[in-house]
Short mmCIF file of C-alpha atoms in Angstrom, two decimals:
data_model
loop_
_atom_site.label_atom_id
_atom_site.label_comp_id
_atom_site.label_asym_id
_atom_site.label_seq_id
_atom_site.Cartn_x
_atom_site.Cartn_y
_atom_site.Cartn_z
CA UNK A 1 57.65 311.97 -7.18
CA UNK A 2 59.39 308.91 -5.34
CA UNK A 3 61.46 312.15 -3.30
CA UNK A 4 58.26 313.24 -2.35
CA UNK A 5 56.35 310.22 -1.60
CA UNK A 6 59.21 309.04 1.24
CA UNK A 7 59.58 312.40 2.34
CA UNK A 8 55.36 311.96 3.12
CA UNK A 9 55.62 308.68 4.32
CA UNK A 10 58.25 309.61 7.13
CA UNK A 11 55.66 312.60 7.63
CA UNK A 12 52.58 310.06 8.43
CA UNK A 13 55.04 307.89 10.39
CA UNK A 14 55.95 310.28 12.91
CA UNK A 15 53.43 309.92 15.57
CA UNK A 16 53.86 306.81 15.44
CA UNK A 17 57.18 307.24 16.75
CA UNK A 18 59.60 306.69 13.61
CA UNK A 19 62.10 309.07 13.14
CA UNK A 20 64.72 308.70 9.80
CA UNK A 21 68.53 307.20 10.31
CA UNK A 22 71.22 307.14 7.92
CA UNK A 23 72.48 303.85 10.09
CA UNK A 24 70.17 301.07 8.42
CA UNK A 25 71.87 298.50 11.02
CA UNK A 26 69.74 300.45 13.43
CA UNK A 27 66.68 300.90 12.03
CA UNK A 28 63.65 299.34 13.56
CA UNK A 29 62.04 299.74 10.15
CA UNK A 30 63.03 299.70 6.34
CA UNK A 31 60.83 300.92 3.82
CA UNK A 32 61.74 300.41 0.54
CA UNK A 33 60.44 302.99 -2.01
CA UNK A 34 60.32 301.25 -5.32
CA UNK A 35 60.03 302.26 -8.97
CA UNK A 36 58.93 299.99 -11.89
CA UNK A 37 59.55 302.06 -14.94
CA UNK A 38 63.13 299.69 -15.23
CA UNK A 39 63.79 296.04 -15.05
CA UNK A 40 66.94 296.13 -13.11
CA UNK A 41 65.08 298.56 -11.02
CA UNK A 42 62.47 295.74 -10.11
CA UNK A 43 65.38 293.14 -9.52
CA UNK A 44 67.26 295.48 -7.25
CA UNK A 45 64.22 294.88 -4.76
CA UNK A 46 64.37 291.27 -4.42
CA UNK A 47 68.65 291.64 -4.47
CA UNK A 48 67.63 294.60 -1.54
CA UNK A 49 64.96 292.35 0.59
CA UNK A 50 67.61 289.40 0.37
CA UNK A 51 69.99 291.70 2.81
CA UNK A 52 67.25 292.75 4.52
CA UNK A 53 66.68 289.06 5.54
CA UNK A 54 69.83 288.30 6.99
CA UNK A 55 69.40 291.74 9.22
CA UNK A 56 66.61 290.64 10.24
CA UNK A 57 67.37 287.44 11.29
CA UNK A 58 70.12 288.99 13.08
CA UNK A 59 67.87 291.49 14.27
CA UNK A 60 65.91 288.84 16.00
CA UNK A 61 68.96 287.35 17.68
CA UNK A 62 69.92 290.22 19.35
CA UNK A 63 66.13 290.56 20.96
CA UNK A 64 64.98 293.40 18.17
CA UNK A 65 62.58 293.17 15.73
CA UNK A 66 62.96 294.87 11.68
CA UNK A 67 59.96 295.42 10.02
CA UNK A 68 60.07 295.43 6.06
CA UNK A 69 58.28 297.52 3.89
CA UNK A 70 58.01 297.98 0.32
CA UNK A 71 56.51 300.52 -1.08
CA UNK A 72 56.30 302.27 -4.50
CA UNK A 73 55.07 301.18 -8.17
CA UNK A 74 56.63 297.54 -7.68
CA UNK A 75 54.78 296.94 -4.55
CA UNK A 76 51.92 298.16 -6.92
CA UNK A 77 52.75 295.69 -9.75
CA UNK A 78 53.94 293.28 -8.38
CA UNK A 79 52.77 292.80 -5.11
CA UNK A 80 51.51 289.10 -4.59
CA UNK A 81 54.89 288.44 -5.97
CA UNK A 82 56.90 290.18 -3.21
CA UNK A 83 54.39 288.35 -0.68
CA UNK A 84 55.57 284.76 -2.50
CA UNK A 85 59.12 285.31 -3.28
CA UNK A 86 59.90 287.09 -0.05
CA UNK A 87 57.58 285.91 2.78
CA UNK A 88 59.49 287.52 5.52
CA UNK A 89 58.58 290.79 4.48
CA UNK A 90 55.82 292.56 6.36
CA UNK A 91 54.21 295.43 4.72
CA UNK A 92 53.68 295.43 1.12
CA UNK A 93 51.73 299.23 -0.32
CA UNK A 94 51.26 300.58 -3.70
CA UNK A 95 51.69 304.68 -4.05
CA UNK A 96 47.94 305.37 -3.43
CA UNK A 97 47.78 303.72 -0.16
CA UNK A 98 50.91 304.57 2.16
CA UNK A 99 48.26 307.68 3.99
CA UNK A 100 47.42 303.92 5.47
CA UNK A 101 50.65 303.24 6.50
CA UNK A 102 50.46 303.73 10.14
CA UNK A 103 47.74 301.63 10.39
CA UNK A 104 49.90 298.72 8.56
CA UNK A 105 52.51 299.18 10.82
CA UNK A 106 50.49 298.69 13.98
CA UNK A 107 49.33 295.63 12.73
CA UNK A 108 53.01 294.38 11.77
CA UNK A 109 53.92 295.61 15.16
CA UNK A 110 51.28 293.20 17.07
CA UNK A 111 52.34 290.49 15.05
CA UNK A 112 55.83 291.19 15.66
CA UNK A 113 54.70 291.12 19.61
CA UNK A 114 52.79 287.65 18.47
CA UNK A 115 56.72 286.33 18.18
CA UNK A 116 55.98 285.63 14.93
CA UNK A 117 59.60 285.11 13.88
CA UNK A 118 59.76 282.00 15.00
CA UNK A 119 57.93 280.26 12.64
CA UNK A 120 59.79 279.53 8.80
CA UNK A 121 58.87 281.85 6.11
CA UNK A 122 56.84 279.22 4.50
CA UNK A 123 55.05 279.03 8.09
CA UNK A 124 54.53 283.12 7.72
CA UNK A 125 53.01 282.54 4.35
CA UNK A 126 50.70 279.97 5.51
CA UNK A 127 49.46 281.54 8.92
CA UNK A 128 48.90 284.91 6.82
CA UNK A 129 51.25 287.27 8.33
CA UNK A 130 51.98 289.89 5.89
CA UNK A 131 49.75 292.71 4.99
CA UNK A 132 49.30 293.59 1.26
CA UNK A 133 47.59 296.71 0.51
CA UNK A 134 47.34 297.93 -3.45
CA UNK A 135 43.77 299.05 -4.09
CA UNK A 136 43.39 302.42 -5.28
CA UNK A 137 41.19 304.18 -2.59
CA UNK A 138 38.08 305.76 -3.62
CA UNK A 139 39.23 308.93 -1.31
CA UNK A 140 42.17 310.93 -2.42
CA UNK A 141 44.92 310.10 -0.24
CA UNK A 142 45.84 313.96 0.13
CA UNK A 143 43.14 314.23 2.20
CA UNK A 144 44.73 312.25 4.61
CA UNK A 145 48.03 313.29 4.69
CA UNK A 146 49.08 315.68 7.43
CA UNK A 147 50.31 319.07 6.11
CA UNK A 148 54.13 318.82 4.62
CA UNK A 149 57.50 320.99 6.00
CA UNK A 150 59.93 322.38 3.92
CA UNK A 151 63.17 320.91 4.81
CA UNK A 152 65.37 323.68 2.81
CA UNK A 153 64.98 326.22 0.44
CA UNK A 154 63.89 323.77 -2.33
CA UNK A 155 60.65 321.90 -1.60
CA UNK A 156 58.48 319.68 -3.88
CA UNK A 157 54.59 319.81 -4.15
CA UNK A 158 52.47 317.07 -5.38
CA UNK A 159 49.64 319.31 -7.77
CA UNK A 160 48.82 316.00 -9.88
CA UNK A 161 49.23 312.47 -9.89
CA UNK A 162 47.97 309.38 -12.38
CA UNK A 163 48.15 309.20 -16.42
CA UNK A 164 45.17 308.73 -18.64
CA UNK A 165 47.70 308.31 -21.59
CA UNK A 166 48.58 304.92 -21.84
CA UNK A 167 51.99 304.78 -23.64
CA UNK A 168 52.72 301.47 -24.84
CA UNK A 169 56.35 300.88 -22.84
CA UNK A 170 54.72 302.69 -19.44
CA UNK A 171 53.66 301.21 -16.05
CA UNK A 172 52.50 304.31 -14.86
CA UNK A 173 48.77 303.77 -16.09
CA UNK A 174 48.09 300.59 -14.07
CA UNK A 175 50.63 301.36 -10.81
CA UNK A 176 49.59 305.31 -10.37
CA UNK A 177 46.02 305.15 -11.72
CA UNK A 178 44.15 307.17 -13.59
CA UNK A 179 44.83 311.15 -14.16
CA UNK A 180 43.94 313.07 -10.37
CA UNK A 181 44.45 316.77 -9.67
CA UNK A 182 44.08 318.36 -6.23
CA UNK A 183 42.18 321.15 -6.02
CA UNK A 184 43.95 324.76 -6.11
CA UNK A 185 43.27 325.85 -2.49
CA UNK A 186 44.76 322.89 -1.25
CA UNK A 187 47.79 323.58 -3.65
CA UNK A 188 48.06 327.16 -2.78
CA UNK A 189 47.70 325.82 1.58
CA UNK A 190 50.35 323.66 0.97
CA UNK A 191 52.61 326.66 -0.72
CA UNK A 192 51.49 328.89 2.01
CA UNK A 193 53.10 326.27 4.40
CA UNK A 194 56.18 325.21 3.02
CA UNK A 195 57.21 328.92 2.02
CA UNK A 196 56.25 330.10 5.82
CA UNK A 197 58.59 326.89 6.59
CA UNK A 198 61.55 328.54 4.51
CA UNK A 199 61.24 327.25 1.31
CA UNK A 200 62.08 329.95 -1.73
CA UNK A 201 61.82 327.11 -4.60
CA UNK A 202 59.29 324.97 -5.40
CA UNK A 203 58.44 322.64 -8.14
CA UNK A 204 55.24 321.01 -8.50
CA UNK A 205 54.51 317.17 -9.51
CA UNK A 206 52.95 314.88 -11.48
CA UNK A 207 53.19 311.79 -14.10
CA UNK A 208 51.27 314.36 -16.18
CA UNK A 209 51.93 317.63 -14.35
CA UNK A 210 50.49 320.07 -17.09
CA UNK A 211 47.45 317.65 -17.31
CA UNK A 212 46.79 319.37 -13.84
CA UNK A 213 43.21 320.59 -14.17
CA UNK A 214 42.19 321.18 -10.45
CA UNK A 215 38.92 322.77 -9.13
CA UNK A 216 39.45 326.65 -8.55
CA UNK A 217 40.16 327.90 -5.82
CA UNK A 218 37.56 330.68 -5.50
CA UNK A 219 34.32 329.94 -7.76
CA UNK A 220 33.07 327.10 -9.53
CA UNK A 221 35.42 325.91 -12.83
CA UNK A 222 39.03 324.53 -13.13
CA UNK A 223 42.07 325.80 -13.42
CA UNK A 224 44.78 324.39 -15.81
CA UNK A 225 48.68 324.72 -14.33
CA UNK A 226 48.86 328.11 -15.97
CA UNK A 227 46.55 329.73 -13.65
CA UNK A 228 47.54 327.57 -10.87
CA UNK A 229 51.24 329.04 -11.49
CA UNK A 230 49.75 332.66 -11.58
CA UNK A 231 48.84 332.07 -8.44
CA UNK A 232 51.38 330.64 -7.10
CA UNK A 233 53.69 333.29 -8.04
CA UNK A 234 51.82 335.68 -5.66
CA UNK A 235 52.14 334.17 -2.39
CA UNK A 236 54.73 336.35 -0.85
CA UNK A 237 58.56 334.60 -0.46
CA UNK A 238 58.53 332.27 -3.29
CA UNK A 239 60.73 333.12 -5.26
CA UNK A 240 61.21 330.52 -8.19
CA UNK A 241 58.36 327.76 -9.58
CA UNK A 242 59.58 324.87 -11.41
CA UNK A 243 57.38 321.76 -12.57
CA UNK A 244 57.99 318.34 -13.71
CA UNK A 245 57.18 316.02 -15.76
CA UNK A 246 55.59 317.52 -18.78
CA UNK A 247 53.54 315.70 -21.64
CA UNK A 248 53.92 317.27 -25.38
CA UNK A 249 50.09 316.27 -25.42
CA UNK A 250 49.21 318.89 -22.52
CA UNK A 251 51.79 321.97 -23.09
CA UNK A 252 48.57 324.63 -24.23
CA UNK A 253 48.89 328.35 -25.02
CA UNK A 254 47.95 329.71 -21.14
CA UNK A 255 51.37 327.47 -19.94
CA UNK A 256 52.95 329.16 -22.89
CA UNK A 257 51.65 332.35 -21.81
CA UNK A 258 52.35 331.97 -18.34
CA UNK A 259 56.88 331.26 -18.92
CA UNK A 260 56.24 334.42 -21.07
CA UNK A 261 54.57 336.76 -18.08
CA UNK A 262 55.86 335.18 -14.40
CA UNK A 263 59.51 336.20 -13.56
CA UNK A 264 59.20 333.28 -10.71
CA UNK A 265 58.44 330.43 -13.07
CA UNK A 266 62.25 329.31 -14.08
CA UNK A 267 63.39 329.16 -18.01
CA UNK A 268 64.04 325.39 -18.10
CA UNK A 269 61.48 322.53 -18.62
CA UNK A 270 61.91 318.84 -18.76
CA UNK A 271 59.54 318.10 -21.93
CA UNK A 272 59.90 314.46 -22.58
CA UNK A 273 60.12 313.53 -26.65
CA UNK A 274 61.19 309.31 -26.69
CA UNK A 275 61.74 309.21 -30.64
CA UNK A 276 61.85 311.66 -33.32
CA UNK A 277 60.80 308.86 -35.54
CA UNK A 278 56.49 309.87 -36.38
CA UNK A 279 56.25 305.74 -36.69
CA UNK A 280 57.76 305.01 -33.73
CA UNK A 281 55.90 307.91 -31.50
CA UNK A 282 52.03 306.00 -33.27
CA UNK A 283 53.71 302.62 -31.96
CA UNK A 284 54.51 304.12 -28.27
CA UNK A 285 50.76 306.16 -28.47
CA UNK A 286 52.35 309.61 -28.23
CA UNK A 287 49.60 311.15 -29.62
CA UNK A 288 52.23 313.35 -31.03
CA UNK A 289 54.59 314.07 -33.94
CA UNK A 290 57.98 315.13 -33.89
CA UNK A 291 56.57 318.57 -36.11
CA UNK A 292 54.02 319.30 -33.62
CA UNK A 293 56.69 318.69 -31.06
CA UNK A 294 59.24 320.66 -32.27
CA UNK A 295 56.20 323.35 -33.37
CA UNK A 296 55.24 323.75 -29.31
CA UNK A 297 59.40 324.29 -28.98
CA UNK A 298 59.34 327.38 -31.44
CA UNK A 299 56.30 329.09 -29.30
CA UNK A 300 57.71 327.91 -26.19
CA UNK A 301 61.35 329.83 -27.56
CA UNK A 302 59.23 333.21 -28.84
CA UNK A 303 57.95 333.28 -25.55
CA UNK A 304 60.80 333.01 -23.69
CA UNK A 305 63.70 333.41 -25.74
CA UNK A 306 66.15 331.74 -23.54
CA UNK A 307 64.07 328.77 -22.05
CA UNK A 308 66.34 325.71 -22.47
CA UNK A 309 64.99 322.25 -22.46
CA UNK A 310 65.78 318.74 -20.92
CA UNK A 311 63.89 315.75 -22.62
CA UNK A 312 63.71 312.14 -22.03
CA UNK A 313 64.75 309.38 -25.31
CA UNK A 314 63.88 305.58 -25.56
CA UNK A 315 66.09 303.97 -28.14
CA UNK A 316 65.60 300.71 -29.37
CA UNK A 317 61.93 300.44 -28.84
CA UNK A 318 60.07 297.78 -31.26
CA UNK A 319 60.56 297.65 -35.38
CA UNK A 320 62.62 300.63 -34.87
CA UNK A 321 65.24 300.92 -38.14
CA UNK A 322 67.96 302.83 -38.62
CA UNK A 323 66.03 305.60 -40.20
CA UNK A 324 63.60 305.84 -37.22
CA UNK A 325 66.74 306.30 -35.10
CA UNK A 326 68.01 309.09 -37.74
CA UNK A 327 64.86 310.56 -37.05
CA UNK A 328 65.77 310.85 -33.20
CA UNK A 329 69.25 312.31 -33.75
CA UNK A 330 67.81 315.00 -36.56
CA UNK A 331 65.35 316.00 -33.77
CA UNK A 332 67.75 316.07 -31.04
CA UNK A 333 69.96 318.53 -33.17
CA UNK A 334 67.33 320.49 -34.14
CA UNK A 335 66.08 321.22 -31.28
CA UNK A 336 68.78 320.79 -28.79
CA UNK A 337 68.72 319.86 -24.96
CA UNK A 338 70.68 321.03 -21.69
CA UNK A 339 70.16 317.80 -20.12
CA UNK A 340 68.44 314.53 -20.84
CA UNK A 341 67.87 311.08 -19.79
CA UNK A 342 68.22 308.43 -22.26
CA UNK A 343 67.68 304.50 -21.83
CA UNK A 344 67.29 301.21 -24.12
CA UNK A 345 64.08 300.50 -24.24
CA UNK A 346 63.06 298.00 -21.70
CA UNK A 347 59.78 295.19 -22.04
CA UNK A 348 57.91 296.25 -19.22
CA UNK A 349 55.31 292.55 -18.38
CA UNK A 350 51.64 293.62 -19.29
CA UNK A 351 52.54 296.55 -21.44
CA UNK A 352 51.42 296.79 -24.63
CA UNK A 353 54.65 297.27 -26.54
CA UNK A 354 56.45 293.96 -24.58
CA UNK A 355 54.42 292.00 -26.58
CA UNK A 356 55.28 293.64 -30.07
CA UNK A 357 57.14 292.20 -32.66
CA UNK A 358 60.29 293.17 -34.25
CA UNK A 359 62.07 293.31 -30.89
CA UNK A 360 65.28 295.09 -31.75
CA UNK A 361 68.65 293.15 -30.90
CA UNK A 362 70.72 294.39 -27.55
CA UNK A 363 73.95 295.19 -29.24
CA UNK A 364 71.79 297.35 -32.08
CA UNK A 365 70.22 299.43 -28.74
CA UNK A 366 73.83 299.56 -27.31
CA UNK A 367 75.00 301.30 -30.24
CA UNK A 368 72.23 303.75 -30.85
CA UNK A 369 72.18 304.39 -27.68
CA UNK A 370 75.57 305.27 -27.45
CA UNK A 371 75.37 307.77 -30.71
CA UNK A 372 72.48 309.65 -28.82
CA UNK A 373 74.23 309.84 -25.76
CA UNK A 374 77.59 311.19 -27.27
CA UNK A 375 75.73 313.65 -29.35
CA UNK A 376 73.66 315.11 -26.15
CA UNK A 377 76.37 315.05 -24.02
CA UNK A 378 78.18 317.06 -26.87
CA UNK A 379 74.82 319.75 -26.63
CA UNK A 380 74.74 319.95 -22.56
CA UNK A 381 78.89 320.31 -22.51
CA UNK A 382 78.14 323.28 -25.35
CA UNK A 383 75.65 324.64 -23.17
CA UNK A 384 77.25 324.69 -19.78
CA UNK A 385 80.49 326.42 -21.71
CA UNK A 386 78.63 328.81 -23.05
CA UNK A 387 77.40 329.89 -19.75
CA UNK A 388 81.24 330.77 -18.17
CA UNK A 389 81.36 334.28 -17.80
CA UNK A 390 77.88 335.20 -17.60
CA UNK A 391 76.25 336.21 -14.38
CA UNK A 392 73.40 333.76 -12.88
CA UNK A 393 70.98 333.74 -9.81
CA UNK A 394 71.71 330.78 -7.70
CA UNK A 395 69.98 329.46 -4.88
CA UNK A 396 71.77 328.43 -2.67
CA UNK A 397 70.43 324.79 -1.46
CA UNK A 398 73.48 322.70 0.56
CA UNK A 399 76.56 322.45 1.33
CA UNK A 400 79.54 321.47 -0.87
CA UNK A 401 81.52 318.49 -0.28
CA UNK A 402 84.34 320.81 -0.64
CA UNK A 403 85.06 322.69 2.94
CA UNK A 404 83.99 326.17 2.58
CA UNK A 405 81.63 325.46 -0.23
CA UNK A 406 78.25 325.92 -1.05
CA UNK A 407 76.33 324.61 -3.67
CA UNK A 408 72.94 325.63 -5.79
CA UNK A 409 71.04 325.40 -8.72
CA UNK A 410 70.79 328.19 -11.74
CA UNK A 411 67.35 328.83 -12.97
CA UNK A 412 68.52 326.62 -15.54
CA UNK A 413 68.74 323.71 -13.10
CA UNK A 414 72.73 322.83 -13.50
CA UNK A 415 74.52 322.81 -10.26
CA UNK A 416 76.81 325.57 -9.17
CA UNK A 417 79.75 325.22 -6.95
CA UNK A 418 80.52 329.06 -4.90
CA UNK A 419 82.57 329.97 -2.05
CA UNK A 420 80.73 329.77 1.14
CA UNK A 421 81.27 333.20 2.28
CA UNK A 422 78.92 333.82 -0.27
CA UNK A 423 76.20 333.48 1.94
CA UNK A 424 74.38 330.61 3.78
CA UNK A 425 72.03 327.88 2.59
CA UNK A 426 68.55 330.19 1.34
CA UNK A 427 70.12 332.55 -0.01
CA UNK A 428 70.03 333.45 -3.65
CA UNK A 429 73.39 335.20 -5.06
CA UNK A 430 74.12 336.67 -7.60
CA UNK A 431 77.86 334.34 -9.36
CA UNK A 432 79.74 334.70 -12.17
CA UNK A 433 80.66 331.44 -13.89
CA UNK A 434 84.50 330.49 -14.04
CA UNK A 435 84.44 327.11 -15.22
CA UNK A 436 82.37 324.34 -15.74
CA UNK A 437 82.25 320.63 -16.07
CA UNK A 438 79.57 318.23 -17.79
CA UNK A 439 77.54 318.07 -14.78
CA UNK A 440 78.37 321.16 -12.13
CA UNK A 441 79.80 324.68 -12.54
CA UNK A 442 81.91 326.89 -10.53
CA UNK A 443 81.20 330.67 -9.66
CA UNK A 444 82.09 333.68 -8.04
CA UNK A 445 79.71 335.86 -5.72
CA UNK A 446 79.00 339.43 -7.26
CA UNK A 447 75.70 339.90 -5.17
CA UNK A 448 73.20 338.90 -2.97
CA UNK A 449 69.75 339.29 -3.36
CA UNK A 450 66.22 339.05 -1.11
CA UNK A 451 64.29 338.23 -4.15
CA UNK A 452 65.15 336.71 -7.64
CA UNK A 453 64.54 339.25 -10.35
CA UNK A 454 66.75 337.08 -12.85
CA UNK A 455 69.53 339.21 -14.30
CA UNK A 456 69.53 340.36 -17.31
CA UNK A 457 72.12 338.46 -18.61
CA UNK A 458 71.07 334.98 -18.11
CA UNK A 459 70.84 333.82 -21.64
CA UNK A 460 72.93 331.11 -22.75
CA UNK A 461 72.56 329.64 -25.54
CA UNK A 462 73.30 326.14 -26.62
#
């Protein structure tokens, strides 16, 4: 989602102008797209706008002017903070507001033409220069967004956004808002577009993506992502659907149904779990157990026999004992993963669960955490292994860092390395596995294809 949200914010500030660099020492702007779901993530602003200080101060010395931005769910939480702790920073917008970005920036432009610099931060602060702008807008802000282009063969699509859920540990409630979907014909526009642009891949977004319950595109009703993916899959050129992030809550029988019956939508979902401990999922409000969680798994795996999974684990999270965490690591084995992301659980100010009781001690996290992580990264090495010698559909996305390399993903997701004589960037081949790593494989080309009927031998079990 943050991907997506810069890639749309350097879409709305191109009339004005703005173009991207990879040269920050010559930028005339710096946004800074934030995420609050981590502490250190929220510290690494304020270490990142202390930099961005002395560049601008430079900046001003040499006769230019830097305008500083931060953006994102920080900006959203913690916005009159930014203002306070770092006056010299000029636009400050929360994830349901940067459509109003160009707007912002003209008015940080005319005070930059007001010479504005040359008054102390604490001179800033008290004149008012600064613009803070974290309201959630009555009007969606899709509707204001110009359409997106695909920059590759892999393109992302914003389908839902906003959590009615309310975890204990999560932001995401009070910096996205509540639960939105877009309606289906502006979805299937938007596909229309970026496919027509070159994209063969996309995967569509949301806090809550299979939440999505959008108005239909023909007719009066809603669709759920299940039909929404049916008719995705017949727009012409796409040739793979992916969609992240899941909730256990909101996996129903026409998703289910729809993995079983559309070649295009790819055998690997990220279905987040945090604890395989029941008490633990009532403390963080899952609103699921770890049986009805592993129970969607088993008609997930009879509908698609070799769908693989990738989950997401908080360890450590309040009162949690050592036979809540034995819960986790029995679930984890049971069910086993390709990939996840695991993290100590981390107080997040005005959540629920930072106020809880019981906190558990840093070195007891450390070491759970650690067990988990050895014991998944035991799973995806399995996995990947298993997988040398079989033949897989990549598409090929960018190049390698290797000369005469090209690299894509496998409808699993993992990263494969083939020569680049293979073909060029957009194409999907057809590659053996040689070898693999934890993270990457390697391949050989057997085939090219147009379109991506998946072979036939694709399963690999963990």
């Amino acid at each position: 989602m943050n991907v997506y949200d810069s890639a749309r914010m350097t879409d709305v500030l191109a009339p004005l102008g703005y173009e991207p660099t990879e040269d920050q020492t010559q930028a005339d702007m710096v946004v800074l797209n934030t995420c609050h779901i981590r502490e250190k993530a929220s510290e690494k602003v304020f270490s990142e706008l202390g930099r961005l200080r002395e560049q601008q101060e430079e900046n001003r010395e040499q006769g230019r002017d830097l305008i500083i931005a931060v953006a994102g769910c920080v900006a959203q939480a913690e916005g009159q903070v930014i203002m306070d702790r770092s006056p010299w920073v000029d636009i400050v917008l929360g994830p349901q507001t940067y459509h109003r970005l160009p707007e912002m920036v003209a008015r940080a432009e005319r005070a930059a033409a007001q010479d504005d610099r040359r008054y102390t931060t604490n001179e800033r602060r008290l004149r008012g220069f600064g613009i803070l702008d974290t309201e959630f807008p009555a009007e969606p802000k899709f509707d204001h967004l110009p359409m997106p282009t695909a920059q590759g063969p892999s393109a992302f699509l914003s389908v839902q956004e906003g959590c009615d859920k309310f975890c204990t540990f999560c932001v995401v409630p009070y910096t996205r808002g509540a639960e939105y979907s877009r309606p289906a014909s502006d979805i299937l526009a938007e596909a229309r577009k970026l496919v027509s642009d070159g994209a063969r891949e996309l995967t569509l977004l949301g806090q809550n993506v299979n939440a999505y319950h959008g108005n239909a595109a023909q007719g009066t009703g809603t669709w759920g992502l299940g039909r929404l993916i049916r008719a995705l899959a017949d727009i012409n050129g796409l040739d793979r659907i992916r969609y992240t992030t899941s909730h256990p809550r909101d996996l129903d029988d026409e998703l289910i149904t729809a993995h079983a019956d559309i070649p295009q939508l790819m055998p690997f979902l990220h279905l987040p779990v945090q604890s395989g401990s029941d008490k633990i999922l009532r403390a963080m409000n899952r609103g699921h157990t770890g049986a009805e969680y592993r129970a969607k798994v088993d008609r997930l795996r009879t509908a698609v026999p070799d769908l693989v999974l990738s989950s997401d684990f908080i360890v450590g999270f309040p009162h949690e004992s050592d036979a809540d965490f034995a819960d986790t690591m029995a679930l984890v084995r049971d069910v086993g993963f390709i990939q996840a992301y695991s993290f100590k659980y981390s107080p997040r100010p005005g959540t629920p669960a930072s106020a809880m009781e019981s906190q558990v001690p840093e070195p007891v996290k450390s070491e759970r955490l650690a067990i988990l992580q050895e014991e998944l990264m035991r799973q995806q090495n399995a996995f990947n292994q298993s997988c040398i010698g079989k033949t897989m559909a990549v598409l090929l996305d960018r190049p390698g860092r290797q000369p005469g390399q090209l690299v894509g993903r496998s409808p699993f997701m993992q990263p494969v390395h083939v020569p680049a004589e293979a073909g060029t960037v957009g194409d999907i081949v057809h590659a053996r596995i040689t070898s693999c790593s934890a993270t990457s494989m390697a391949a050989i080309p057997v085939g090219k294809t147009g379109h991506d009927p998946l072979t036939t031998d694709r399963t690999c079990p963990v």
